[in-house]
Structures are given as structure tokens and as C-alpha cells.
Amino acid sequence: MKTIPFWMIAMAYLWCAVDVSHGMLLTTSCMTFEEDYNFKEDKFDGTWYEVRRLNDHNATQHEDCVVMNYKLGEKGSFEIRESYQVGDESAPIYRSGKAEPKVFQDARIPKFLERFNTTDPADPDISIDIVATDYSSYAVVYSCTSINSTHHIESAWVLSRQPALAKNVVELVNLFLESRFTRDDHKWRATIHTADYCKPTSVETLPVYGAGNRIPVLSIPVVLLGMLLVRLFF
């Protein structure tokens, strides 16, 4: 059985101390994904709920009631507003950040570098890959960030447009996760989103900016034309 030196484990715990409630795993290699699709930034923005994350069995606290709002910015970047709770007695905790696209010549999936206002200046940006999404109901996000020349911190999340995935979407997501996340330590934890546990959060009330979950509205010229017709014929 291959063992990890104590100093590397200690380094990982120090790195994770920035936010002990984030589930992170220590790995010697990042996963690769063969998915290949044309990512549509304007359809991804809006509100997302985290409904699962890779479970770190060493974590002493867990983030629940996680809600994110992505606002599309310049050159494919996103401004992020996020809230979460740590325990049922906690008020929502807020943080903001930005995801900047990173480009690799052979990249098949959208990749971003993410940083929050709570990130320690000495810590690296978090690498984020959106490995699967249908924009309207679910997304699977993967992160693998180097901490030294041999080891990485690994995380993954399942996002939903609603606090819970629809049954047919659950089956689709489960199939994807079971076929890609196959290591023994790839265990998933459900993120709590029950009404009796989660406090109201202002992130849910932020406006929707793009096509991902926007409700169509009539344009001003159409409304004016309708008013004119009413005055002419009634």
C-alpha cells in the first residue's frame, strides 16, 4: 500500500485551513475528462444551488445551504456571489469572487481560475473545470489545484438550478459520476437545503443576467404597440 509522507499531509491540512468546511481530497494526479462541448457562458450564469460535493471524511465542519450567483462579465469571466451555512444555528455567510477563463490549446472543457475575497493572498487561485452541464437543471464542477510538485487538492460539486435535482436528472447525474469518479475515496455528501435548516439568503434574490434561467419578458416596443391597439379598437 502506497503511503503519503506526514509532511505532505500536514501541508495539505495547512492549505485547507483557509476554509476547513470545504471538502478537499489529497491526490497525486488530477482527473482527465474526455467531454468536448461548446460552452455557452451566457446560459451558465444566474443562480445555482450546490446539492452534492466530494466528501472529505477528515472535515470537522461542512458547508450547507450553498447558493451561488454567477454574473457574466468581460471576456468570458464571471463575478460570483455565494452564501452558505455551517450548522443549523448559523446565519448565512457571504463571500464574493471572480472566475477568470484560462485557455489551453488542447482543452476540451471550460476551465477557470477562481478566487474569493476570503482567499488568503498567499494561496493560489482555485482551478475550476465545468465538466458537464445542460445549463437549465444541473452542472458538474471539478477542481484540482497543485500544492507542490507532486500533490494536488481535489474537489468536485454537483450544482442544480433548484435546491433539489429532479428525479430524471438525478439518474443522469448519478450515471455520470459513477462512470468518472471511480476512486475509493470518491464519496459524495449531499448538501442540506431543507427549509427548516437553511436561513433566507439574499443571493437567491439577485437578478438573473443571462439565458440560463431567465424568464422571457416582452420588449418595450411590443408593449407600446399593444397599448396603441387597445386604444384604437376599444
Tab-separated table of C-alpha atoms in Angstrom:
chain	number	residue	atom	x	y	z
A	1	MET	CA	0.000	0.000	0.000
A	2	LYS	CA	1.400	3.366	-1.003
A	3	THR	CA	1.672	5.823	1.888
A	4	ILE	CA	1.829	9.604	1.831
A	5	PRO	CA	4.620	11.225	3.892
A	6	PHE	CA	3.474	13.007	7.030
A	7	TRP	CA	4.871	16.365	5.902
A	8	MET	CA	2.688	16.286	2.780
A	9	ILE	CA	-0.404	15.544	4.837
A	10	ALA	CA	0.484	18.401	7.173
A	11	MET	CA	0.909	20.733	4.195
A	12	ALA	CA	-2.497	19.760	2.860
A	13	TYR	CA	-4.139	20.463	6.205
A	14	LEU	CA	-2.451	23.841	6.441
A	15	TRP	CA	-3.616	24.679	2.919
A	16	CYS	CA	-7.162	23.622	3.782
A	17	ALA	CA	-7.126	25.666	6.981
A	18	VAL	CA	-8.141	28.703	4.939
A	19	ASP	CA	-11.634	27.210	4.903
A	20	VAL	CA	-11.962	23.990	6.889
A	21	SER	CA	-15.529	23.394	5.751
A	22	HIS	CA	-14.575	22.983	2.092
A	23	GLY	CA	-14.400	19.274	1.243
A	24	MET	CA	-10.986	18.568	-0.288
A	25	LEU	CA	-9.058	15.397	-1.088
A	26	LEU	CA	-5.308	14.937	-1.447
A	27	THR	CA	-4.242	13.272	-4.702
A	28	THR	CA	-1.082	12.723	-6.727
A	29	SER	CA	-2.793	13.190	-10.101
A	30	CYS	CA	-5.729	15.166	-11.461
A	31	MET	CA	-8.590	13.536	-13.293
A	32	THR	CA	-8.942	13.993	-17.038
A	33	PHE	CA	-12.269	14.309	-18.817
A	34	GLU	CA	-12.945	13.441	-22.448
A	35	GLU	CA	-16.087	15.560	-22.715
A	36	ASP	CA	-15.999	18.024	-25.594
A	37	TYR	CA	-18.644	20.722	-25.930
A	38	ASN	CA	-19.046	24.369	-26.858
A	39	PHE	CA	-19.545	26.162	-23.535
A	40	LYS	CA	-22.143	28.956	-23.601
A	41	GLU	CA	-21.248	31.446	-20.879
A	42	ASP	CA	-24.488	33.421	-21.129
A	43	LYS	CA	-26.539	30.273	-20.476
A	44	PHE	CA	-24.500	29.291	-17.424
A	45	ASP	CA	-24.892	32.496	-15.441
A	46	GLY	CA	-27.621	33.050	-12.877
A	47	THR	CA	-28.409	31.159	-9.674
A	48	TRP	CA	-27.074	27.694	-8.811
A	49	TYR	CA	-27.526	25.534	-5.701
A	50	GLU	CA	-24.812	23.130	-4.607
A	51	VAL	CA	-26.559	19.793	-3.983
A	52	ARG	CA	-23.540	17.471	-3.591
A	53	ARG	CA	-19.800	17.649	-3.084
A	54	LEU	CA	-16.943	15.196	-2.751
A	55	ASN	CA	-16.806	14.279	0.915
A	56	ASP	CA	-13.669	14.799	2.976
A	57	HIS	CA	-14.003	12.395	5.916
A	58	ASN	CA	-11.470	14.486	7.860
A	59	ALA	CA	-13.598	17.638	7.695
A	60	THR	CA	-14.884	18.761	11.094
A	61	GLN	CA	-17.407	21.200	9.619
A	62	HIS	CA	-19.498	21.211	6.477
A	63	GLU	CA	-20.925	23.950	4.315
A	64	ASP	CA	-24.655	23.571	3.688
A	65	CYS	CA	-27.367	25.741	2.120
A	66	VAL	CA	-24.813	26.736	-0.542
A	67	VAL	CA	-26.239	29.164	-3.116
A	68	MET	CA	-24.218	30.848	-5.875
A	69	ASN	CA	-24.978	33.588	-8.350
A	70	TYR	CA	-22.815	33.871	-11.465
A	71	LYS	CA	-22.848	37.179	-13.331
A	72	LEU	CA	-21.218	37.116	-16.747
A	73	GLY	CA	-18.517	39.755	-17.058
A	74	GLU	CA	-15.993	40.773	-19.692
A	75	LYS	CA	-14.105	38.271	-21.852
A	76	GLY	CA	-15.989	35.271	-20.508
A	77	SER	CA	-15.297	35.904	-16.825
A	78	PHE	CA	-17.864	35.567	-14.033
A	79	GLU	CA	-18.468	37.622	-10.919
A	80	ILE	CA	-19.556	35.289	-8.118
A	81	ARG	CA	-21.698	35.934	-5.075
A	82	GLU	CA	-22.089	32.978	-2.717
A	83	SER	CA	-23.724	32.194	0.619
A	84	TYR	CA	-23.591	29.125	2.865
A	85	GLN	CA	-24.239	27.954	6.421
A	86	VAL	CA	-22.087	25.984	8.846
A	87	GLY	CA	-24.607	24.311	11.156
A	88	ASP	CA	-28.325	24.942	11.598
A	89	GLU	CA	-27.725	27.786	14.074
A	90	SER	CA	-25.518	29.703	11.652
A	91	ALA	CA	-26.669	32.782	9.798
A	92	PRO	CA	-25.797	32.830	6.085
A	93	ILE	CA	-22.114	33.528	5.482
A	94	TYR	CA	-21.357	35.529	2.349
A	95	ARG	CA	-18.343	35.709	0.080
A	96	SER	CA	-17.705	37.134	-3.352
A	97	GLY	CA	-15.172	36.329	-6.003
A	98	LYS	CA	-14.336	36.080	-9.661
A	99	ALA	CA	-13.747	33.256	-12.126
A	100	GLU	CA	-11.377	34.085	-14.973
A	101	PRO	CA	-11.259	31.794	-18.020
A	102	LYS	CA	-7.977	30.044	-18.685
A	103	VAL	CA	-7.121	28.781	-22.144
A	104	PHE	CA	-5.188	25.655	-23.016
A	105	GLN	CA	-4.583	24.637	-26.597
A	106	ASP	CA	-5.869	21.087	-26.085
A	107	ALA	CA	-8.651	21.904	-23.601
A	108	ARG	CA	-11.998	20.275	-24.380
A	109	ILE	CA	-13.964	21.623	-21.430
A	110	PRO	CA	-14.288	25.157	-19.996
A	111	LYS	CA	-11.606	25.939	-17.421
A	112	PHE	CA	-11.469	28.845	-14.978
A	113	LEU	CA	-9.262	30.220	-12.222
A	114	GLU	CA	-11.406	31.186	-9.244
A	115	ARG	CA	-10.600	33.416	-6.275
A	116	PHE	CA	-12.823	34.662	-3.449
A	117	ASN	CA	-12.404	37.693	-1.217
A	118	THR	CA	-11.854	35.252	1.674
A	119	THR	CA	-8.879	33.576	-0.046
A	120	ASP	CA	-5.533	34.123	1.648
A	121	PRO	CA	-3.266	36.253	-0.601
A	122	ALA	CA	-0.551	33.599	-0.307
A	123	ASP	CA	-2.820	30.842	-1.638
A	124	PRO	CA	-3.100	30.038	-5.350
A	125	ASP	CA	-6.205	30.591	-7.436
A	126	ILE	CA	-8.506	27.578	-7.482
A	127	SER	CA	-8.654	25.677	-10.762
A	128	ILE	CA	-12.262	25.044	-11.837
A	129	ASP	CA	-13.477	22.831	-14.710
A	130	ILE	CA	-17.143	22.700	-15.729
A	131	VAL	CA	-17.112	19.096	-16.897
A	132	ALA	CA	-20.834	18.697	-17.632
A	133	THR	CA	-23.936	20.895	-17.755
A	134	ASP	CA	-27.263	21.266	-19.519
A	135	TYR	CA	-27.490	24.899	-18.246
A	136	SER	CA	-31.146	24.590	-17.198
A	137	SER	CA	-31.013	21.928	-14.471
A	138	TYR	CA	-27.546	20.651	-13.497
A	139	ALA	CA	-23.785	21.147	-13.699
A	140	VAL	CA	-20.815	19.088	-12.510
A	141	VAL	CA	-17.775	21.131	-11.481
A	142	TYR	CA	-14.312	19.699	-10.809
A	143	SER	CA	-11.292	21.298	-9.171
A	144	CYS	CA	-7.714	20.058	-8.918
A	145	THR	CA	-5.174	22.594	-7.685
A	146	SER	CA	-1.454	21.946	-7.253
A	147	ILE	CA	0.052	22.448	-3.785
A	148	ASN	CA	3.570	21.287	-4.704
A	149	SER	CA	5.403	19.450	-7.472
A	150	THR	CA	3.769	16.092	-6.712
A	151	HIS	CA	0.438	16.630	-4.955
A	152	HIS	CA	-2.877	18.337	-5.620
A	153	ILE	CA	-6.007	19.274	-3.709
A	154	GLU	CA	-9.105	17.826	-5.374
A	155	SER	CA	-12.756	18.883	-5.024
A	156	ALA	CA	-15.960	18.429	-7.003
A	157	TRP	CA	-19.526	19.680	-6.778
A	158	VAL	CA	-22.904	18.970	-8.323
A	159	LEU	CA	-24.930	22.127	-8.941
A	160	SER	CA	-28.641	22.496	-9.580
A	161	ARG	CA	-30.897	25.337	-10.681
A	162	GLN	CA	-33.242	24.340	-7.823
A	163	PRO	CA	-32.495	23.267	-4.215
A	164	ALA	CA	-33.006	19.652	-5.344
A	165	LEU	CA	-32.488	17.851	-8.644
A	166	ALA	CA	-35.479	16.423	-10.473
A	167	LYS	CA	-35.700	12.618	-10.370
A	168	ASN	CA	-34.846	12.138	-14.043
A	169	VAL	CA	-31.851	14.472	-13.676
A	170	VAL	CA	-30.647	12.583	-10.578
A	171	GLU	CA	-30.403	9.401	-12.650
A	172	LEU	CA	-28.433	11.203	-15.360
A	173	VAL	CA	-26.042	12.803	-12.862
A	174	ASN	CA	-25.537	9.526	-10.978
A	175	LEU	CA	-24.590	7.770	-14.201
A	176	PHE	CA	-22.037	10.471	-14.997
A	177	LEU	CA	-20.493	10.441	-11.503
A	178	GLU	CA	-20.298	6.650	-11.284
A	179	SER	CA	-18.512	6.426	-14.628
A	180	ARG	CA	-15.950	9.188	-13.917
A	181	PHE	CA	-15.342	9.384	-10.167
A	182	THR	CA	-14.207	5.819	-9.566
A	183	ARG	CA	-11.531	6.037	-6.855
A	184	ASP	CA	-12.241	4.525	-3.442
A	185	ASP	CA	-12.107	7.957	-1.798
A	186	HIS	CA	-14.643	9.436	-4.221
A	187	LYS	CA	-17.584	9.527	-1.820
A	188	TRP	CA	-20.304	12.144	-2.178
A	189	ARG	CA	-22.051	14.133	0.532
A	190	ALA	CA	-25.490	15.654	-0.037
A	191	THR	CA	-25.634	19.383	0.720
A	192	ILE	CA	-28.548	20.243	3.015
A	193	HIS	CA	-31.187	22.560	1.537
A	194	THR	CA	-34.276	21.926	3.672
A	195	ALA	CA	-36.470	24.894	4.564
A	196	ASP	CA	-36.301	24.179	8.306
A	197	TYR	CA	-32.484	24.160	8.206
A	198	CYS	CA	-31.497	26.906	5.759
A	199	LYS	CA	-31.972	30.588	6.524
A	200	PRO	CA	-33.124	33.034	3.815
A	201	THR	CA	-30.231	34.376	1.764
A	202	SER	CA	-30.004	37.480	-0.396
A	203	VAL	CA	-28.113	35.523	-3.076
A	204	GLU	CA	-31.392	33.892	-4.118
A	205	THR	CA	-32.897	37.314	-4.832
A	206	LEU	CA	-30.093	38.576	-7.064
A	207	PRO	CA	-31.122	39.273	-10.681
A	208	VAL	CA	-30.625	36.744	-13.455
A	209	TYR	CA	-28.365	38.187	-16.147
A	210	GLY	CA	-28.218	35.697	-18.991
A	211	ALA	CA	-30.173	32.997	-20.765
A	212	GLY	CA	-29.546	30.179	-18.298
A	213	ASN	CA	-32.661	30.623	-16.170
A	214	ARG	CA	-34.182	33.866	-17.369
A	215	ILE	CA	-37.934	34.225	-17.736
A	216	PRO	CA	-38.732	35.800	-21.125
A	217	VAL	CA	-40.192	39.305	-20.956
A	218	LEU	CA	-41.907	41.442	-23.569
A	219	SER	CA	-39.796	44.157	-25.115
A	220	ILE	CA	-40.788	47.803	-24.672
A	221	PRO	CA	-41.793	48.290	-28.357
A	222	VAL	CA	-44.138	45.272	-28.185
A	223	VAL	CA	-45.773	46.600	-25.022
A	224	LEU	CA	-46.259	50.051	-26.566
A	225	LEU	CA	-47.768	48.530	-29.713
A	226	GLY	CA	-50.217	46.555	-27.600
A	227	MET	CA	-51.288	49.668	-25.714
A	228	LEU	CA	-51.802	51.538	-29.000
A	229	LEU	CA	-54.001	48.771	-30.424
A	230	VAL	CA	-56.114	48.754	-27.272
A	231	ARG	CA	-56.731	52.500	-27.573
A	232	LEU	CA	-57.628	52.233	-31.272
A	233	PHE	CA	-60.092	49.361	-31.082
A	234	PHE	CA	-61.602	49.531	-27.592
